[in-house]
Amino acid sequence: LMPPTIYNENRVRLALAAPSSAGQVGQMLIGWADSLMVGRGGVSALAACAFGNTLLSVAFVFGFGVMSSVTVRASRVFGADAHTGKVYLAALLLGGMLGLLLCGLTLATLPILPWLGQPPEVNHSVGPYLVLVGLSIIPMMLFTAAKNFAEALSRPWVPLWIVLGGVALNVLLNFPLIFGMFGLPALGLAGAGVATLCARIADLAALLLYMRFSAHFRKHLSCPGPKQGLGREVLELLRVGLPAGGQHLAEVGAVALSSLMMGWLG
């Protein structure tokens, strides 16, 4: 049996880790929901969705790894009873820059899609979806920055509920946008991309509003004094986050390559 102190410590850690891990899974659930629902439209649409999400998962997981530094840095500052507002601003700045970078790299893959060996009908269908979900990386990384900051301040549950609400919103929007309902045209895979972009923007707006008006966060989001050190704070986040992102990239890259190789078989 574990000593009581170790048991209590593990219980506290699990209470923080469980919603945090579930939130990461929830971020990926949108892509899975798209695949399940688009698959009703045929094998080609399903293959295109899976192909797009394979490429996007590389960007997502690398971004999650880099943004994990926000949790590390914010928890240290919070534990030292210092002002965390500058860490929050730096996290949002890094999330925005990283989102723009990953979005740009995703869009840059469009001209080289035929070189990846997938069937022509898959390459033709995946383009609009890749553009729309690529754009959604920007609000997704900003949301991850705020989510990790909230978790560092021992508030992991509200971000999780917001993530799950975004998944539900994506599914609800998928029905009319993919299949055509309520006078809307059936957009197929592109409709799933529109729903994903809307859901991730809604997630970001909900979390930022919650943190802005929450009594718990109000005092921690203030940034007294000059903000000249904001660049150094971003560099500190990158110092911790880039190695983590690189490790995540190596792991997910192997899985993504295997998926692409399966596509070579048809």
PDB file of C-alpha atoms in Angstrom:
ATOM      1  CA  LEU A   1       0.000   0.000   0.000  1.00  0.00           C
ATOM      2  CA  MET A   2       1.186   3.549  -0.743  1.00  0.00           C
ATOM      3  CA  PRO A   3       1.932   5.851   2.203  1.00  0.00           C
ATOM      4  CA  PRO A   4      -0.842   8.432   2.730  1.00  0.00           C
ATOM      5  CA  THR A   5       1.329  11.344   1.562  1.00  0.00           C
ATOM      6  CA  ILE A   6       2.146   9.633  -1.756  1.00  0.00           C
ATOM      7  CA  TYR A   7      -1.491   8.612  -2.223  1.00  0.00           C
ATOM      8  CA  ASN A   8      -2.714  12.165  -1.624  1.00  0.00           C
ATOM      9  CA  GLU A   9      -0.097  13.619  -3.955  1.00  0.00           C
ATOM     10  CA  ASN A  10      -0.997  11.189  -6.733  1.00  0.00           C
ATOM     11  CA  ARG A  11      -4.688  11.925  -6.219  1.00  0.00           C
ATOM     12  CA  VAL A  12      -4.070  15.658  -6.654  1.00  0.00           C
ATOM     13  CA  ARG A  13      -1.922  15.071  -9.726  1.00  0.00           C
ATOM     14  CA  LEU A  14      -4.542  12.804 -11.282  1.00  0.00           C
ATOM     15  CA  ALA A  15      -7.240  15.400 -10.644  1.00  0.00           C
ATOM     16  CA  LEU A  16      -5.202  17.864 -12.724  1.00  0.00           C
ATOM     17  CA  ALA A  17      -3.872  15.433 -15.327  1.00  0.00           C
ATOM     18  CA  ALA A  18      -7.120  13.661 -16.203  1.00  0.00           C
ATOM     19  CA  PRO A  19      -9.018  16.713 -17.545  1.00  0.00           C
ATOM     20  CA  SER A  20      -5.850  18.020 -19.180  1.00  0.00           C
ATOM     21  CA  SER A  21      -5.294  14.758 -21.069  1.00  0.00           C
ATOM     22  CA  ALA A  22      -8.981  14.500 -21.936  1.00  0.00           C
ATOM     23  CA  GLY A  23      -8.830  18.023 -23.334  1.00  0.00           C
ATOM     24  CA  GLN A  24      -5.984  17.057 -25.672  1.00  0.00           C
ATOM     25  CA  VAL A  25      -8.009  14.090 -26.889  1.00  0.00           C
ATOM     26  CA  GLY A  26     -11.020  16.363 -27.291  1.00  0.00           C
ATOM     27  CA  GLN A  27      -9.039  18.622 -29.611  1.00  0.00           C
ATOM     28  CA  MET A  28      -8.503  15.642 -31.936  1.00  0.00           C
ATOM     29  CA  LEU A  29     -12.096  14.390 -31.639  1.00  0.00           C
ATOM     30  CA  ILE A  30     -13.244  16.998 -34.155  1.00  0.00           C
ATOM     31  CA  GLY A  31     -11.151  15.361 -36.880  1.00  0.00           C
ATOM     32  CA  TRP A  32     -12.449  11.939 -35.930  1.00  0.00           C
ATOM     33  CA  ALA A  33     -16.046  13.199 -36.035  1.00  0.00           C
ATOM     34  CA  ASP A  34     -15.423  14.676 -39.478  1.00  0.00           C
ATOM     35  CA  SER A  35     -14.120  11.331 -40.740  1.00  0.00           C
ATOM     36  CA  LEU A  36     -17.085   9.396 -39.348  1.00  0.00           C
ATOM     37  CA  MET A  37     -19.653  11.759 -40.805  1.00  0.00           C
ATOM     38  CA  VAL A  38     -17.970  12.422 -44.156  1.00  0.00           C
ATOM     39  CA  GLY A  39     -17.540   8.673 -44.631  1.00  0.00           C
ATOM     40  CA  ARG A  40     -21.295   8.407 -45.233  1.00  0.00           C
ATOM     41  CA  GLY A  41     -20.673  10.200 -48.526  1.00  0.00           C
ATOM     42  CA  GLY A  42     -18.456   7.487 -49.968  1.00  0.00           C
ATOM     43  CA  VAL A  43     -15.011   5.956 -49.853  1.00  0.00           C
ATOM     44  CA  SER A  44     -13.282   8.803 -51.717  1.00  0.00           C
ATOM     45  CA  ALA A  45     -14.598  11.432 -49.312  1.00  0.00           C
ATOM     46  CA  LEU A  46     -13.546   9.314 -46.328  1.00  0.00           C
ATOM     47  CA  ALA A  47     -10.069   8.772 -47.782  1.00  0.00           C
ATOM     48  CA  ALA A  48      -9.670  12.509 -48.467  1.00  0.00           C
ATOM     49  CA  CYS A  49     -10.720  13.391 -44.906  1.00  0.00           C
ATOM     50  CA  ALA A  50      -8.353  10.824 -43.423  1.00  0.00           C
ATOM     51  CA  PHE A  51      -5.539  12.065 -45.680  1.00  0.00           C
ATOM     52  CA  GLY A  52      -6.125  15.670 -44.633  1.00  0.00           C
ATOM     53  CA  ASN A  53      -6.257  14.819 -40.936  1.00  0.00           C
ATOM     54  CA  THR A  54      -3.051  12.787 -41.259  1.00  0.00           C
ATOM     55  CA  LEU A  55      -1.231  15.866 -42.539  1.00  0.00           C
ATOM     56  CA  LEU A  56      -2.906  18.149 -40.014  1.00  0.00           C
ATOM     57  CA  SER A  57      -2.148  15.872 -37.065  1.00  0.00           C
ATOM     58  CA  VAL A  58       1.565  16.538 -37.561  1.00  0.00           C
ATOM     59  CA  ALA A  59       1.000  20.278 -37.146  1.00  0.00           C
ATOM     60  CA  PHE A  60      -1.406  19.799 -34.240  1.00  0.00           C
ATOM     61  CA  VAL A  61       0.822  17.538 -32.191  1.00  0.00           C
ATOM     62  CA  PHE A  62       3.934  19.657 -32.777  1.00  0.00           C
ATOM     63  CA  GLY A  63       1.963  22.711 -31.661  1.00  0.00           C
ATOM     64  CA  PHE A  64       0.699  20.948 -28.545  1.00  0.00           C
ATOM     65  CA  GLY A  65       4.272  20.028 -27.657  1.00  0.00           C
ATOM     66  CA  VAL A  66       5.556  23.576 -28.039  1.00  0.00           C
ATOM     67  CA  MET A  67       2.649  25.057 -26.093  1.00  0.00           C
ATOM     68  CA  SER A  68       3.176  22.606 -23.221  1.00  0.00           C
ATOM     69  CA  SER A  69       5.846  25.045 -22.042  1.00  0.00           C
ATOM     70  CA  VAL A  70       3.051  27.414 -20.994  1.00  0.00           C
ATOM     71  CA  THR A  71       1.957  24.992 -18.280  1.00  0.00           C
ATOM     72  CA  VAL A  72       5.528  24.605 -17.039  1.00  0.00           C
ATOM     73  CA  ARG A  73       6.320  28.324 -16.980  1.00  0.00           C
ATOM     74  CA  ALA A  74       2.988  29.524 -15.603  1.00  0.00           C
ATOM     75  CA  SER A  75       2.963  26.939 -12.809  1.00  0.00           C
ATOM     76  CA  ARG A  76       6.464  28.006 -11.730  1.00  0.00           C
ATOM     77  CA  VAL A  77       5.523  31.676 -11.603  1.00  0.00           C
ATOM     78  CA  PHE A  78       2.200  30.912  -9.909  1.00  0.00           C
ATOM     79  CA  GLY A  79       3.926  28.685  -7.350  1.00  0.00           C
ATOM     80  CA  ALA A  80       6.385  31.478  -6.561  1.00  0.00           C
ATOM     81  CA  ASP A  81       3.406  33.776  -5.856  1.00  0.00           C
ATOM     82  CA  ALA A  82       4.543  36.189  -8.563  1.00  0.00           C
ATOM     83  CA  HIS A  83       2.536  37.982 -11.244  1.00  0.00           C
ATOM     84  CA  THR A  84       1.510  35.587 -14.008  1.00  0.00           C
ATOM     85  CA  GLY A  85       0.002  38.199 -16.325  1.00  0.00           C
ATOM     86  CA  LYS A  86       3.142  38.506 -18.429  1.00  0.00           C
ATOM     87  CA  VAL A  87       3.259  34.735 -18.898  1.00  0.00           C
ATOM     88  CA  TYR A  88      -0.357  34.837 -20.097  1.00  0.00           C
ATOM     89  CA  LEU A  89       0.360  37.572 -22.629  1.00  0.00           C
ATOM     90  CA  ALA A  90       3.488  35.782 -23.824  1.00  0.00           C
ATOM     91  CA  ALA A  91       1.534  32.527 -24.146  1.00  0.00           C
ATOM     92  CA  LEU A  92      -1.101  34.187 -26.326  1.00  0.00           C
ATOM     93  CA  LEU A  93       1.600  35.880 -28.405  1.00  0.00           C
ATOM     94  CA  LEU A  94       3.428  32.580 -28.907  1.00  0.00           C
ATOM     95  CA  GLY A  95       0.156  30.763 -29.657  1.00  0.00           C
ATOM     96  CA  GLY A  96      -0.757  33.330 -32.294  1.00  0.00           C
ATOM     97  CA  MET A  97       2.669  33.237 -33.954  1.00  0.00           C
ATOM     98  CA  LEU A  98       2.814  29.451 -33.865  1.00  0.00           C
ATOM     99  CA  GLY A  99      -0.706  29.192 -35.243  1.00  0.00           C
ATOM    100  CA  LEU A 100       0.170  31.479 -38.156  1.00  0.00           C
ATOM    101  CA  LEU A 101       3.350  29.503 -38.851  1.00  0.00           C
ATOM    102  CA  LEU A 102       1.645  26.107 -38.794  1.00  0.00           C
ATOM    103  CA  CYS A 103      -1.262  27.438 -40.856  1.00  0.00           C
ATOM    104  CA  GLY A 104       1.177  28.763 -43.460  1.00  0.00           C
ATOM    105  CA  LEU A 105       3.062  25.476 -43.596  1.00  0.00           C
ATOM    106  CA  THR A 106      -0.201  23.565 -43.962  1.00  0.00           C
ATOM    107  CA  LEU A 107      -1.322  25.742 -46.870  1.00  0.00           C
ATOM    108  CA  ALA A 108       2.134  25.383 -48.413  1.00  0.00           C
ATOM    109  CA  THR A 109       1.540  21.627 -48.750  1.00  0.00           C
ATOM    110  CA  LEU A 110      -1.282  22.172 -51.269  1.00  0.00           C
ATOM    111  CA  PRO A 111       0.996  22.373 -54.365  1.00  0.00           C
ATOM    112  CA  ILE A 112       2.883  19.212 -53.364  1.00  0.00           C
ATOM    113  CA  LEU A 113      -0.149  17.016 -52.605  1.00  0.00           C
ATOM    114  CA  PRO A 114       0.205  15.077 -55.901  1.00  0.00           C
ATOM    115  CA  TRP A 115       3.764  14.166 -54.888  1.00  0.00           C
ATOM    116  CA  LEU A 116       2.542  12.297 -51.815  1.00  0.00           C
ATOM    117  CA  GLY A 117       1.284   9.370 -53.866  1.00  0.00           C
ATOM    118  CA  GLN A 118      -2.427   9.471 -53.048  1.00  0.00           C
ATOM    119  CA  PRO A 119      -5.151   8.746 -55.655  1.00  0.00           C
ATOM    120  CA  PRO A 120      -6.087  11.768 -57.842  1.00  0.00           C
ATOM    121  CA  GLU A 121      -9.677  11.927 -56.566  1.00  0.00           C
ATOM    122  CA  VAL A 122      -8.363  12.181 -52.983  1.00  0.00           C
ATOM    123  CA  ASN A 123      -6.002  15.040 -53.872  1.00  0.00           C
ATOM    124  CA  HIS A 124      -8.844  16.846 -55.646  1.00  0.00           C
ATOM    125  CA  SER A 125     -11.264  16.572 -52.700  1.00  0.00           C
ATOM    126  CA  VAL A 126      -8.908  17.336 -49.833  1.00  0.00           C
ATOM    127  CA  GLY A 127      -7.800  20.849 -50.893  1.00  0.00           C
ATOM    128  CA  PRO A 128     -10.712  22.985 -49.543  1.00  0.00           C
ATOM    129  CA  TYR A 129     -10.848  20.940 -46.333  1.00  0.00           C
ATOM    130  CA  LEU A 130      -7.119  21.367 -45.787  1.00  0.00           C
ATOM    131  CA  VAL A 131      -7.392  25.139 -46.277  1.00  0.00           C
ATOM    132  CA  LEU A 132     -10.281  25.541 -43.824  1.00  0.00           C
ATOM    133  CA  VAL A 133      -8.912  23.278 -41.103  1.00  0.00           C
ATOM    134  CA  GLY A 134      -5.455  24.780 -41.657  1.00  0.00           C
ATOM    135  CA  LEU A 135      -6.932  28.201 -40.863  1.00  0.00           C
ATOM    136  CA  SER A 136      -8.481  26.705 -37.717  1.00  0.00           C
ATOM    137  CA  ILE A 137      -4.978  26.008 -36.393  1.00  0.00           C
ATOM    138  CA  ILE A 138      -4.689  29.711 -35.478  1.00  0.00           C
ATOM    139  CA  PRO A 139      -7.601  29.781 -32.985  1.00  0.00           C
ATOM    140  CA  MET A 140      -6.652  26.258 -31.903  1.00  0.00           C
ATOM    141  CA  MET A 141      -3.129  27.313 -30.824  1.00  0.00           C
ATOM    142  CA  LEU A 142      -4.478  30.431 -29.093  1.00  0.00           C
ATOM    143  CA  PHE A 143      -6.996  28.239 -27.269  1.00  0.00           C
ATOM    144  CA  THR A 144      -4.215  25.832 -26.280  1.00  0.00           C
ATOM    145  CA  ALA A 145      -2.205  28.723 -24.850  1.00  0.00           C
ATOM    146  CA  ALA A 146      -5.112  29.874 -22.684  1.00  0.00           C
ATOM    147  CA  LYS A 147      -6.075  26.295 -21.786  1.00  0.00           C
ATOM    148  CA  ASN A 148      -2.556  25.418 -20.603  1.00  0.00           C
ATOM    149  CA  PHE A 149      -2.377  28.629 -18.594  1.00  0.00           C
ATOM    150  CA  ALA A 150      -5.688  27.806 -16.897  1.00  0.00           C
ATOM    151  CA  GLU A 151      -4.476  24.303 -16.087  1.00  0.00           C
ATOM    152  CA  ALA A 152      -1.288  25.697 -14.544  1.00  0.00           C
ATOM    153  CA  LEU A 153      -3.461  27.728 -12.199  1.00  0.00           C
ATOM    154  CA  SER A 154      -5.370  24.574 -11.157  1.00  0.00           C
ATOM    155  CA  ARG A 155      -8.467  25.255 -13.253  1.00  0.00           C
ATOM    156  CA  PRO A 156      -8.514  22.417 -15.826  1.00  0.00           C
ATOM    157  CA  TRP A 157     -12.217  21.525 -15.908  1.00  0.00           C
ATOM    158  CA  VAL A 158     -13.795  24.526 -17.618  1.00  0.00           C
ATOM    159  CA  PRO A 159     -11.409  24.292 -20.617  1.00  0.00           C
ATOM    160  CA  LEU A 160     -12.318  20.602 -20.907  1.00  0.00           C
ATOM    161  CA  TRP A 161     -16.060  21.342 -20.967  1.00  0.00           C
ATOM    162  CA  ILE A 162     -15.466  24.032 -23.573  1.00  0.00           C
ATOM    163  CA  VAL A 163     -13.503  21.564 -25.729  1.00  0.00           C
ATOM    164  CA  LEU A 164     -16.296  19.001 -25.492  1.00  0.00           C
ATOM    165  CA  GLY A 165     -18.833  21.709 -26.279  1.00  0.00           C
ATOM    166  CA  GLY A 166     -16.797  22.538 -29.388  1.00  0.00           C
ATOM    167  CA  VAL A 167     -16.912  18.893 -30.463  1.00  0.00           C
ATOM    168  CA  ALA A 168     -20.693  18.889 -30.037  1.00  0.00           C
ATOM    169  CA  LEU A 169     -20.982  22.155 -31.993  1.00  0.00           C
ATOM    170  CA  ASN A 170     -18.853  20.704 -34.787  1.00  0.00           C
ATOM    171  CA  VAL A 171     -21.125  17.656 -35.047  1.00  0.00           C
ATOM    172  CA  LEU A 172     -24.273  19.814 -35.074  1.00  0.00           C
ATOM    173  CA  LEU A 173     -22.859  22.044 -37.814  1.00  0.00           C
ATOM    174  CA  ASN A 174     -21.625  19.061 -39.817  1.00  0.00           C
ATOM    175  CA  PHE A 175     -25.130  17.785 -40.520  1.00  0.00           C
ATOM    176  CA  PRO A 176     -26.410  20.817 -42.475  1.00  0.00           C
ATOM    177  CA  LEU A 177     -23.036  21.749 -43.974  1.00  0.00           C
ATOM    178  CA  ILE A 178     -21.982  18.283 -45.160  1.00  0.00           C
ATOM    179  CA  PHE A 179     -25.330  16.860 -46.214  1.00  0.00           C
ATOM    180  CA  GLY A 180     -27.292  20.029 -47.003  1.00  0.00           C
ATOM    181  CA  MET A 181     -30.149  20.949 -44.632  1.00  0.00           C
ATOM    182  CA  PHE A 182     -32.240  24.011 -43.765  1.00  0.00           C
ATOM    183  CA  GLY A 183     -31.805  25.413 -47.257  1.00  0.00           C
ATOM    184  CA  LEU A 184     -28.001  25.089 -47.194  1.00  0.00           C
ATOM    185  CA  PRO A 185     -26.210  23.353 -50.076  1.00  0.00           C
ATOM    186  CA  ALA A 186     -24.475  20.026 -49.445  1.00  0.00           C
ATOM    187  CA  LEU A 187     -20.799  20.994 -49.254  1.00  0.00           C
ATOM    188  CA  GLY A 188     -19.442  17.555 -48.414  1.00  0.00           C
ATOM    189  CA  LEU A 189     -15.911  17.553 -47.053  1.00  0.00           C
ATOM    190  CA  ALA A 190     -15.608  21.339 -47.404  1.00  0.00           C
ATOM    191  CA  GLY A 191     -18.651  21.666 -45.134  1.00  0.00           C
ATOM    192  CA  ALA A 192     -16.835  19.684 -42.456  1.00  0.00           C
ATOM    193  CA  GLY A 193     -13.967  22.153 -42.759  1.00  0.00           C
ATOM    194  CA  VAL A 194     -16.314  25.112 -42.259  1.00  0.00           C
ATOM    195  CA  ALA A 195     -17.824  23.442 -39.181  1.00  0.00           C
ATOM    196  CA  THR A 196     -14.369  22.755 -37.723  1.00  0.00           C
ATOM    197  CA  LEU A 197     -13.249  26.349 -38.216  1.00  0.00           C
ATOM    198  CA  CYS A 198     -16.428  27.701 -36.590  1.00  0.00           C
ATOM    199  CA  ALA A 199     -16.166  25.287 -33.639  1.00  0.00           C
ATOM    200  CA  ARG A 200     -12.561  26.228 -32.885  1.00  0.00           C
ATOM    201  CA  ILE A 201     -13.280  29.950 -33.073  1.00  0.00           C
ATOM    202  CA  ALA A 202     -16.193  29.407 -30.674  1.00  0.00           C
ATOM    203  CA  ASP A 203     -13.927  27.449 -28.292  1.00  0.00           C
ATOM    204  CA  LEU A 204     -11.398  30.282 -28.222  1.00  0.00           C
ATOM    205  CA  ALA A 205     -14.017  32.974 -27.672  1.00  0.00           C
ATOM    206  CA  ALA A 206     -15.680  31.011 -24.854  1.00  0.00           C
ATOM    207  CA  LEU A 207     -12.434  30.372 -22.973  1.00  0.00           C
ATOM    208  CA  LEU A 208     -11.117  33.927 -23.301  1.00  0.00           C
ATOM    209  CA  LEU A 209     -14.435  35.333 -22.066  1.00  0.00           C
ATOM    210  CA  TYR A 210     -14.516  32.905 -19.156  1.00  0.00           C
ATOM    211  CA  MET A 211     -10.985  33.832 -18.087  1.00  0.00           C
ATOM    212  CA  ARG A 212     -11.667  37.543 -18.570  1.00  0.00           C
ATOM    213  CA  PHE A 213     -14.680  37.584 -16.243  1.00  0.00           C
ATOM    214  CA  SER A 214     -13.722  34.794 -13.801  1.00  0.00           C
ATOM    215  CA  ALA A 215     -12.982  36.071 -10.314  1.00  0.00           C
ATOM    216  CA  HIS A 216     -10.208  33.490  -9.966  1.00  0.00           C
ATOM    217  CA  PHE A 217      -8.348  34.608 -13.078  1.00  0.00           C
ATOM    218  CA  ARG A 218      -8.943  38.362 -12.924  1.00  0.00           C
ATOM    219  CA  LYS A 219      -6.076  39.061 -10.546  1.00  0.00           C
ATOM    220  CA  HIS A 220      -3.741  36.650 -12.342  1.00  0.00           C
ATOM    221  CA  LEU A 221      -4.223  38.166 -15.800  1.00  0.00           C
ATOM    222  CA  SER A 222      -3.101  41.652 -14.780  1.00  0.00           C
ATOM    223  CA  CYS A 223       0.375  42.623 -15.933  1.00  0.00           C
ATOM    224  CA  PRO A 224       1.677  45.432 -13.710  1.00  0.00           C
ATOM    225  CA  GLY A 225       4.749  47.345 -14.767  1.00  0.00           C
ATOM    226  CA  PRO A 226       6.365  47.662 -18.201  1.00  0.00           C
ATOM    227  CA  LYS A 227       5.940  44.952 -20.796  1.00  0.00           C
ATOM    228  CA  GLN A 228       9.432  45.176 -22.283  1.00  0.00           C
ATOM    229  CA  GLY A 229      10.205  41.700 -20.964  1.00  0.00           C
ATOM    230  CA  LEU A 230       7.483  40.105 -23.064  1.00  0.00           C
ATOM    231  CA  GLY A 231       9.934  39.023 -25.761  1.00  0.00           C
ATOM    232  CA  ARG A 232      12.177  37.367 -23.177  1.00  0.00           C
ATOM    233  CA  GLU A 233       9.159  35.550 -21.793  1.00  0.00           C
ATOM    234  CA  VAL A 234       8.323  34.210 -25.257  1.00  0.00           C
ATOM    235  CA  LEU A 235      11.915  33.043 -25.676  1.00  0.00           C
ATOM    236  CA  GLU A 236      11.714  31.276 -22.322  1.00  0.00           C
ATOM    237  CA  LEU A 237       8.585  29.465 -23.493  1.00  0.00           C
ATOM    238  CA  LEU A 238      10.338  28.458 -26.710  1.00  0.00           C
ATOM    239  CA  ARG A 239      13.400  27.238 -24.799  1.00  0.00           C
ATOM    240  CA  VAL A 240      11.249  24.684 -23.023  1.00  0.00           C
ATOM    241  CA  GLY A 241       8.664  24.096 -25.737  1.00  0.00           C
ATOM    242  CA  LEU A 242      10.745  23.511 -28.867  1.00  0.00           C
ATOM    243  CA  PRO A 243      12.453  20.322 -27.585  1.00  0.00           C
ATOM    244  CA  ALA A 244       9.061  18.992 -26.463  1.00  0.00           C
ATOM    245  CA  GLY A 245       7.560  19.863 -29.829  1.00  0.00           C
ATOM    246  CA  GLY A 246      10.438  18.155 -31.619  1.00  0.00           C
ATOM    247  CA  GLN A 247       9.924  14.972 -29.642  1.00  0.00           C
ATOM    248  CA  HIS A 248       6.195  15.013 -30.412  1.00  0.00           C
ATOM    249  CA  LEU A 249       6.966  15.667 -34.076  1.00  0.00           C
ATOM    250  CA  ALA A 250       9.257  12.642 -34.313  1.00  0.00           C
ATOM    251  CA  GLU A 251       6.635  10.375 -32.784  1.00  0.00           C
ATOM    252  CA  VAL A 252       3.638  11.556 -34.797  1.00  0.00           C
ATOM    253  CA  GLY A 253       5.699  11.829 -37.985  1.00  0.00           C
ATOM    254  CA  ALA A 254       6.320   8.087 -37.996  1.00  0.00           C
ATOM    255  CA  VAL A 255       2.613   7.363 -37.637  1.00  0.00           C
ATOM    256  CA  ALA A 256       1.692   9.898 -40.331  1.00  0.00           C
ATOM    257  CA  LEU A 257       4.201   8.399 -42.741  1.00  0.00           C
ATOM    258  CA  SER A 258       2.703   4.955 -42.197  1.00  0.00           C
ATOM    259  CA  SER A 259      -0.751   6.332 -43.008  1.00  0.00           C
ATOM    260  CA  LEU A 260       0.517   7.954 -46.191  1.00  0.00           C
ATOM    261  CA  MET A 261       2.165   4.695 -47.243  1.00  0.00           C
ATOM    262  CA  MET A 262      -1.176   2.924 -46.813  1.00  0.00           C
ATOM    263  CA  GLY A 263      -2.627   5.452 -49.253  1.00  0.00           C
ATOM    264  CA  TRP A 264      -0.093   4.326 -51.867  1.00  0.00           C
ATOM    265  CA  LEU A 265      -1.929   0.975 -51.949  1.00  0.00           C
ATOM    266  CA  GLY A 266      -5.163   2.689 -53.026  1.00  0.00           C
TER     267      GLY A 266
END
